[in-house]
Coordinates of C-alpha atoms in Angstrom, one line a residue:
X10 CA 0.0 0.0 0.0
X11 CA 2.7 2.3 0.8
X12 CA 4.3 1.4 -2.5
X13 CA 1.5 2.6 -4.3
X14 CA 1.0 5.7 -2.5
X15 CA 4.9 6.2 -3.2
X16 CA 4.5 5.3 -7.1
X17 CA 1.2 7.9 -7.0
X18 CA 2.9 10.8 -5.6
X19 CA 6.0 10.3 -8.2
X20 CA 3.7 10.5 -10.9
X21 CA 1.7 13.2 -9.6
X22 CA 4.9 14.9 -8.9
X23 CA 6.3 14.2 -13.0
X24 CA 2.8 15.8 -13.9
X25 CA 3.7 19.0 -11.8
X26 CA 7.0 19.1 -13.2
X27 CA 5.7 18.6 -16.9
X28 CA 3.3 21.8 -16.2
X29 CA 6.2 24.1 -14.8
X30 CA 8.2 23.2 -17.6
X31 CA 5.0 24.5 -19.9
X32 CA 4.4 27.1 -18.6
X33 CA 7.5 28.5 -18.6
X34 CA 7.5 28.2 -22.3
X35 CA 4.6 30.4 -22.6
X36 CA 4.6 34.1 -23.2
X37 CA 2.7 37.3 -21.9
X38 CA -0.2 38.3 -24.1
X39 CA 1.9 41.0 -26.1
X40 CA 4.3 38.2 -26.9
X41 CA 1.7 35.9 -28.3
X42 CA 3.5 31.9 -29.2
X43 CA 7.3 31.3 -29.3
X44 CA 8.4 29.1 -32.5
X45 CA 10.7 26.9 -31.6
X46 CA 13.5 25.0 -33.9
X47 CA 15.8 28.1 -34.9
X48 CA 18.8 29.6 -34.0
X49 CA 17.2 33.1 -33.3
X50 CA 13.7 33.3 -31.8
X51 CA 10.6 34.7 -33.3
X52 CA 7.4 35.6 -31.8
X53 CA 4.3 36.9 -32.8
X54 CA 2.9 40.2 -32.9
X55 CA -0.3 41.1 -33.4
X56 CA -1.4 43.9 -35.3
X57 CA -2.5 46.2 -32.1
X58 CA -0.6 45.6 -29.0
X59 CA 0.1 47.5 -25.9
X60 CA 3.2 48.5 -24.9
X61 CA 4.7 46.6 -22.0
X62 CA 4.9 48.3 -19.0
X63 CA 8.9 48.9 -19.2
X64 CA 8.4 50.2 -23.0
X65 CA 10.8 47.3 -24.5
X66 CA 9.8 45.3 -27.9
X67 CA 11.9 42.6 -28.6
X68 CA 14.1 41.6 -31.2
X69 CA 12.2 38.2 -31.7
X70 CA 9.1 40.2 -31.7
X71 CA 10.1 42.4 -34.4
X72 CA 11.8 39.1 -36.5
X73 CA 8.0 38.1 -37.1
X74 CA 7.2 40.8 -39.3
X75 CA 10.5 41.6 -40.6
X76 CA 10.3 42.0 -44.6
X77 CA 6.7 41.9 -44.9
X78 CA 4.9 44.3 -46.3
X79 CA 2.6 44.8 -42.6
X80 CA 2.4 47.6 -39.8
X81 CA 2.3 47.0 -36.7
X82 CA 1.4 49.1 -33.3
X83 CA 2.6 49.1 -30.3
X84 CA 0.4 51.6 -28.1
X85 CA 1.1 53.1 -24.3
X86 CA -0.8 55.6 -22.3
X87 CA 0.2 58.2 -19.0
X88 CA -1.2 58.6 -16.0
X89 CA -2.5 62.6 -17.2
X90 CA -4.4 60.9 -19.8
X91 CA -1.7 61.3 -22.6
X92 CA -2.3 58.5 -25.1
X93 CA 0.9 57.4 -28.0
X94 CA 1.2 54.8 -30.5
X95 CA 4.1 53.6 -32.5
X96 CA 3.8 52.7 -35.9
X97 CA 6.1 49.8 -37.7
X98 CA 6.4 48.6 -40.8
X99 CA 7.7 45.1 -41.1
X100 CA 9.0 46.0 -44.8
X101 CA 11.6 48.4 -43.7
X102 CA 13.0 46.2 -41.1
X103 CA 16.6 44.5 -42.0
X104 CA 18.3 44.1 -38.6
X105 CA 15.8 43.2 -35.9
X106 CA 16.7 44.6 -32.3
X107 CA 15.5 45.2 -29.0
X108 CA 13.7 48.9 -28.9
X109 CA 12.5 50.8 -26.2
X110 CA 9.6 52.8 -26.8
X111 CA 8.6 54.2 -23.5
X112 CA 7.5 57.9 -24.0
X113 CA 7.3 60.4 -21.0
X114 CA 5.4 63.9 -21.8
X115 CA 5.9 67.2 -20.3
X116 CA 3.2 70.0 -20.2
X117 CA 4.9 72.7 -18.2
X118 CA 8.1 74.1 -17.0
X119 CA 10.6 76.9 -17.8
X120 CA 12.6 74.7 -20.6
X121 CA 9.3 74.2 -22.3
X122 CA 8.1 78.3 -21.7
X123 CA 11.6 78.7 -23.3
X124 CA 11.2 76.5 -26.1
X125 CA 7.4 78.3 -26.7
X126 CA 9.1 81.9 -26.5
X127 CA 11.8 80.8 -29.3
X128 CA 8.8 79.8 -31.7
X129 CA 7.2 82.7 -31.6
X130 CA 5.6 82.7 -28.7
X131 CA 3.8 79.2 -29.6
X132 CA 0.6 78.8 -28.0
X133 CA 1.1 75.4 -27.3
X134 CA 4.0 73.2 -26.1
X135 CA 4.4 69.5 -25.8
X136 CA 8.1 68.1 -24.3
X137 CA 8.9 64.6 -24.9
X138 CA 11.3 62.5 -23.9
X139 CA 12.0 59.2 -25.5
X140 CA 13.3 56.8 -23.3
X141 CA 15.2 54.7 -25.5
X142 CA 19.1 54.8 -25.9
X143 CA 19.7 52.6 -28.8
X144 CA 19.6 53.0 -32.5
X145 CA 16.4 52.7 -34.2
X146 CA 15.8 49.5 -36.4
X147 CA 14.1 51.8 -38.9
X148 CA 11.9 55.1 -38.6
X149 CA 8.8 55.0 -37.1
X150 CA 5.9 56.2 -36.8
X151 CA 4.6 58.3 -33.6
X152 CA 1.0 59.1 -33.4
X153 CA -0.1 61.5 -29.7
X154 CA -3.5 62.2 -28.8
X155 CA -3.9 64.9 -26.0
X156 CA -7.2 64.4 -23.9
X157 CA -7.6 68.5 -24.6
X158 CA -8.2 70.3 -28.1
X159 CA -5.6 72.7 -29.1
X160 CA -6.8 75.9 -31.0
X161 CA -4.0 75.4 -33.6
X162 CA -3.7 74.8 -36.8
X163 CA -0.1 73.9 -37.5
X164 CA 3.2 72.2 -35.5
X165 CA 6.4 71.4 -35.5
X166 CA 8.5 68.9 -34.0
X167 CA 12.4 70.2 -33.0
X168 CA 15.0 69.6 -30.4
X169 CA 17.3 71.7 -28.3
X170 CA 20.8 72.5 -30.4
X171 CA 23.1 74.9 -28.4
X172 CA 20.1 76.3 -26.4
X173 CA 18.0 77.1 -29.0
X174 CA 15.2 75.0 -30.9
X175 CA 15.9 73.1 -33.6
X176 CA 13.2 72.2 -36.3
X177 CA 13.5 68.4 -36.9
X178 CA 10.6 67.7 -39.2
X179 CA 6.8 68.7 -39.4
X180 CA 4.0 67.5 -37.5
X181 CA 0.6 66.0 -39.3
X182 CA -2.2 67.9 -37.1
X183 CA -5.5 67.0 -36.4
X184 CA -8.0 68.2 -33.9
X185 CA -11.1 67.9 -35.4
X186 CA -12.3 66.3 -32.6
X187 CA -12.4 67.1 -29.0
X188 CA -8.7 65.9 -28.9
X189 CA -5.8 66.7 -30.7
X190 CA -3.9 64.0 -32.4
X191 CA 0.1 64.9 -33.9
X192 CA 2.0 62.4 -35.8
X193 CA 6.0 62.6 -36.6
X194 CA 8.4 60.3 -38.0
X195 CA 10.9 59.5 -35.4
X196 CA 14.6 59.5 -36.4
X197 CA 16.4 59.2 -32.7
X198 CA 15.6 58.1 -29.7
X199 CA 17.4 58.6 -26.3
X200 CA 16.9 62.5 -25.1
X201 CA 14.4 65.2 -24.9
X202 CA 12.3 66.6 -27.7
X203 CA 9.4 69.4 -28.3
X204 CA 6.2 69.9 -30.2
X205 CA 5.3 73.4 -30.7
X206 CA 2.0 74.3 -32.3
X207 CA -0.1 77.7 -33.0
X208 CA -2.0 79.4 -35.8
X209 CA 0.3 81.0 -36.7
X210 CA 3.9 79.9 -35.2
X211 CA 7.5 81.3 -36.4
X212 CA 9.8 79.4 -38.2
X213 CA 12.1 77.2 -36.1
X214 CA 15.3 76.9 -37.1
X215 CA 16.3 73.9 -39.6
X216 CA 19.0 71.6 -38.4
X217 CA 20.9 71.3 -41.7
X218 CA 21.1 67.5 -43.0
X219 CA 24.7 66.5 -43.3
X220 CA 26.4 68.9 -41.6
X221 CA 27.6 67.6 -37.9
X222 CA 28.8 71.1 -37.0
X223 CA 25.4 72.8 -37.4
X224 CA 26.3 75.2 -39.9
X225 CA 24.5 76.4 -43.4
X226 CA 26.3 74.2 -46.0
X227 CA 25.2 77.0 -48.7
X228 CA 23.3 76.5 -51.8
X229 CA 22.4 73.3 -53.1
X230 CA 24.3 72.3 -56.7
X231 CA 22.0 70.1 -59.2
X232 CA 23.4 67.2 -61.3
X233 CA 21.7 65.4 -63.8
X234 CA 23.7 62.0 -63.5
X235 CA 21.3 58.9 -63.3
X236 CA 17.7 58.4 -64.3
X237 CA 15.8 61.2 -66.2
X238 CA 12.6 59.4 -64.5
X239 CA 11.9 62.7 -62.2
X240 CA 13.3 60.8 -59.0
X241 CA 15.8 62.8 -57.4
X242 CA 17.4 62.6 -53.9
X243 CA 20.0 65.0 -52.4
X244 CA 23.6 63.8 -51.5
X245 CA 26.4 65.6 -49.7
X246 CA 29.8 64.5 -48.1
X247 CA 31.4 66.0 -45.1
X248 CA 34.4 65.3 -43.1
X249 CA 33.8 68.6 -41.0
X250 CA 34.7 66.7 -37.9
X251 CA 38.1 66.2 -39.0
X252 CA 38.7 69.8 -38.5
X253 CA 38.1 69.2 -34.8
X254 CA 40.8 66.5 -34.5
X255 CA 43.4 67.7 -36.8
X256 CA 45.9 66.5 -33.9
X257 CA 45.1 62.9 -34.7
X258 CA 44.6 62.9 -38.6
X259 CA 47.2 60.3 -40.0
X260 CA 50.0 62.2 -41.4
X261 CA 50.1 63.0 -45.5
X262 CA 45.8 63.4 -45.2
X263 CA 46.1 67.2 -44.4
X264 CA 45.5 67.8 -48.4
X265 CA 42.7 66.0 -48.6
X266 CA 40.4 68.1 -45.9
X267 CA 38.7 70.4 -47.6
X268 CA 38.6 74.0 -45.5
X269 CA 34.8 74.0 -45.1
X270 CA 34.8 70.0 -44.4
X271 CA 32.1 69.6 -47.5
X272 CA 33.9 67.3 -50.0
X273 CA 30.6 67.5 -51.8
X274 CA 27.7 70.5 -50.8
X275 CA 24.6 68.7 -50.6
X276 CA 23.7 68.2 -54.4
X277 CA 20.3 67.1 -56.3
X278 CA 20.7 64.0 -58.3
X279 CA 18.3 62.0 -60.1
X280 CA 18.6 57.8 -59.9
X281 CA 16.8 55.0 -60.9
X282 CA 14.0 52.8 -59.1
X283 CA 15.7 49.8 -57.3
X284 CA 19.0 51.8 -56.7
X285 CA 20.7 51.8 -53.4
X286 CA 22.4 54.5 -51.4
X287 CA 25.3 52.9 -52.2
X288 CA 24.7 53.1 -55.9
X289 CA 23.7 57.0 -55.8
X290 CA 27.3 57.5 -54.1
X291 CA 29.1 55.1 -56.5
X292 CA 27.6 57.2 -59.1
X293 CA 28.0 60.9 -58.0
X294 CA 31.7 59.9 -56.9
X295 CA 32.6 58.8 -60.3
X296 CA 30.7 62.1 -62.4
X297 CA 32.0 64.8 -60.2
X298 CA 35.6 62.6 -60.1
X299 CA 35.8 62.1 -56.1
X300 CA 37.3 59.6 -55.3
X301 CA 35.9 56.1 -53.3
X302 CA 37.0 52.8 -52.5
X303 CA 34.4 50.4 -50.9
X304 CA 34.3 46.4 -50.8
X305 CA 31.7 43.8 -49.9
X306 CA 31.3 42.3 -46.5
X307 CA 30.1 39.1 -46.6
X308 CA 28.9 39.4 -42.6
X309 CA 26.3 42.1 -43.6
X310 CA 26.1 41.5 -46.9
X311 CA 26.2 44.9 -48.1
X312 CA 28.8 47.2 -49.7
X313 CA 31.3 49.1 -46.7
X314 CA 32.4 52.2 -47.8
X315 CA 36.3 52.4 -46.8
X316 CA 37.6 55.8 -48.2
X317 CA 36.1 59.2 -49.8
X318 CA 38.3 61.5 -51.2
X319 CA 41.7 59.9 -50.6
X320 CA 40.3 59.9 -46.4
X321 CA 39.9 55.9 -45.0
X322 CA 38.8 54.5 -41.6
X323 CA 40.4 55.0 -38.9
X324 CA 42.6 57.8 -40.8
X325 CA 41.7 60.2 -37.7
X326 CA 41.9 57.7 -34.7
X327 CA 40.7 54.2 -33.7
X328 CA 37.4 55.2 -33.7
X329 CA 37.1 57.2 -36.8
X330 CA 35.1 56.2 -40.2
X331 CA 32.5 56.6 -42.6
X332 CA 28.7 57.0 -42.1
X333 CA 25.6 57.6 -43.5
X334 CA 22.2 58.8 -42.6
X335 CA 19.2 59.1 -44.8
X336 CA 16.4 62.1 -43.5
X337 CA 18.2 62.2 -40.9
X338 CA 18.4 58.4 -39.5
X339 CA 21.3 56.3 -39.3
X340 CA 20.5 52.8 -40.5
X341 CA 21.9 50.1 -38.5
X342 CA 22.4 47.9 -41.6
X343 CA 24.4 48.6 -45.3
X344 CA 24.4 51.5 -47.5
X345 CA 23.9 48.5 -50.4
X346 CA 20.8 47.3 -48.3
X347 CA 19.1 50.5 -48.4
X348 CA 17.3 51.4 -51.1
X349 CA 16.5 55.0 -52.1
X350 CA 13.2 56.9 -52.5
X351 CA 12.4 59.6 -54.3
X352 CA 12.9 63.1 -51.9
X353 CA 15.1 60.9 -49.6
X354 CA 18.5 63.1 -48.2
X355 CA 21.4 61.4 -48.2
X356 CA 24.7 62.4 -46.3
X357 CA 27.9 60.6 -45.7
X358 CA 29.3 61.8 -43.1
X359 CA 33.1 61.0 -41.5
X360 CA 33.0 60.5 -37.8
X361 CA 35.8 60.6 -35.6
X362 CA 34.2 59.1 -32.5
X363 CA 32.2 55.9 -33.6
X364 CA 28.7 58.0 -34.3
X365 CA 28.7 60.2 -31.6
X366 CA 30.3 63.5 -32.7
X367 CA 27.3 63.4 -35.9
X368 CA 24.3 62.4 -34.2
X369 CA 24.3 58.8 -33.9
X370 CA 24.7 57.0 -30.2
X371 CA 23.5 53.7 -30.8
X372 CA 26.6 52.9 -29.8
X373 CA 26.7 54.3 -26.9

């Protein structure tokens, strides 16, 4: 009898096991069902889903809609009533990583009165800070709806750039309803940004595309090289940051830094459908006779560009090298990978601290 009992509670205790062991296999409702049998995980997303509570979507989250042609959201909420959503699309997504998109808002405070004031005495202000610290795996989509109705008619969304406002790009406005609803593309994440909104709001300053140092790169040359289609990007190369660190530029390069740092102003071209950034700066390099070496890398499987103009990686210190950013976002995968679209602005940009001293600190 005692046997038995023994033999019962073994089995019952194998059936308690086998239930931990499931249930530990199992994912919160966001995550939806693990697939197993691969070397990198995937899970499910649904098409609406609500941000978890730290703001982190996964990497095998994002691998499940990576390539296809499919947005999803991802949508979190305050505790003033402040509603966001993020908008992916699977399509645009090469090289899947962890995000964070936890969004804090502030309504009031002197930065924001100061921000306001440097508008044109906005009406309305909005700060925002975006949590995450990483790059971004492509450029979303971020859609705010304020519980309150704004009297405005127009906004913009900018960031701080030596104390003043910088315009970053334009905001779509609605407030038809009781509620006002802005949506921006997102380029960066990691700091604190602004909407300011009005009837009738000044211009805030443009960040100039390209140029790390802030400054006006001048007027804008035209070239007709590639497709007479009517799609046209704009392209510029700048080593600007080299003037910074002349100290540690590999002796014999001096020549090659132009005074300015524009190797090439930001200039209109015209390209084919299908053609990569990489193709646009093969092109350009070749009609306006600049040089550039670049080579295929098997492990990204995408052209690398080593050298502009006679100026290679790591010419100006262990950390120094090429870059580029479209609209301004840098891509975490290859300038062969990524292919252009009509409007898009394209700068190359040499960097003598892995990212950081242009705008990029997904390294960091």
């Amino acid at each position: 009898m005692k046997r038995g009992i023994q033999k019962k509670g073994v089995l019952l205790l194998a059936m308690l096991l086998l239930a931990v062991l499931t249930l530990a296999g199992c994912k919160d409702p966001i995550s939806g069902l693990t697939e197993g049998g691969s070397d990198e995980e995937v899970v499910q997303l649904a098409d609406t889903n609500p941000l978890p509570e730290n703001g982190v979507v996964t990497a095998a989250q994002f691998r499940s809609i990576q390539g296809q042609d499919k947005v999803v959201t991802f949508d979190g909420s305050t505790m003033s009533g402040i509603q966001y959503s993020w908008s992916f699309n699977g399509k645009d997504i090469h090289n899947p990583e962890d995000q964070n998109l936890k969004v804090d808002f502030t309504t009031e405070g002197n930065t924001l009165n100061n921000v306001k004031a440097a508008a044109g005495d906005a009406a309305y202000g909005l700060g925002i800070t975006l949590t995450g610290n990483k790059g971004l795996i492509t450029v979303p989509q971020l859609t705010i709806t304020l519980p309150e109705k704004w009297d405005a008619d127009s906004a913009v969304f900018c960031k701080l750039n030596n104390g003043q406002p910088a315009k970053m790009s334009n905001v779509t406005f609605d407030n038809s309803a009781e509620t006002t609803k802005m949506t921006v593309n997102i380029v960066e994440t990691g700091g604190d940004y602004y909407i300011v909104a009005g009837k009738t709001i000044a211009p805030v300053p443009t960040t100039t595309a390209g140029n790390p140092d802030g400054t006006t790169p001048g007027d804008s040359g035209n070239t007709g090289s590639g497709s007479s289609s009517g799609s046209s990007c704009t392209i510029s190369i700048s080593c600007s940051t080299i003037l910074n660190n002349m100290g540690n530029l590999k002796s014999g390069k001096e020549s090659f830094v132009p005074s300015d740092g524009w190797i090439l102003k930001p200039t209109t071209v015209q390209f084919n459908e299908g053609e990569s950034v990489h193709d646009v700066l093969q092109r350009v390099c070749r009609d306006k006779g600049i040089h550039m070496e670049s080579s295929f890398t098997p492990a990204y499987n995408s052209a690398y560009v080593e050298g502009i103009n006679q100026l290679y990686e790591f010419d100006c210190g262990e950390l120094s090298g090429w870059m580029y950013n479209v609209n301004g976002w840098f891509p975490n995968y290859g300038c062969s990978q990524y292919t252009v679209e009509n409007g898009d602005v394209i700068n190359w940009v040499y960097t003598c601290d892995l990212g950081r001293d242009v705008g990029d600190n997904s390294m960091w």
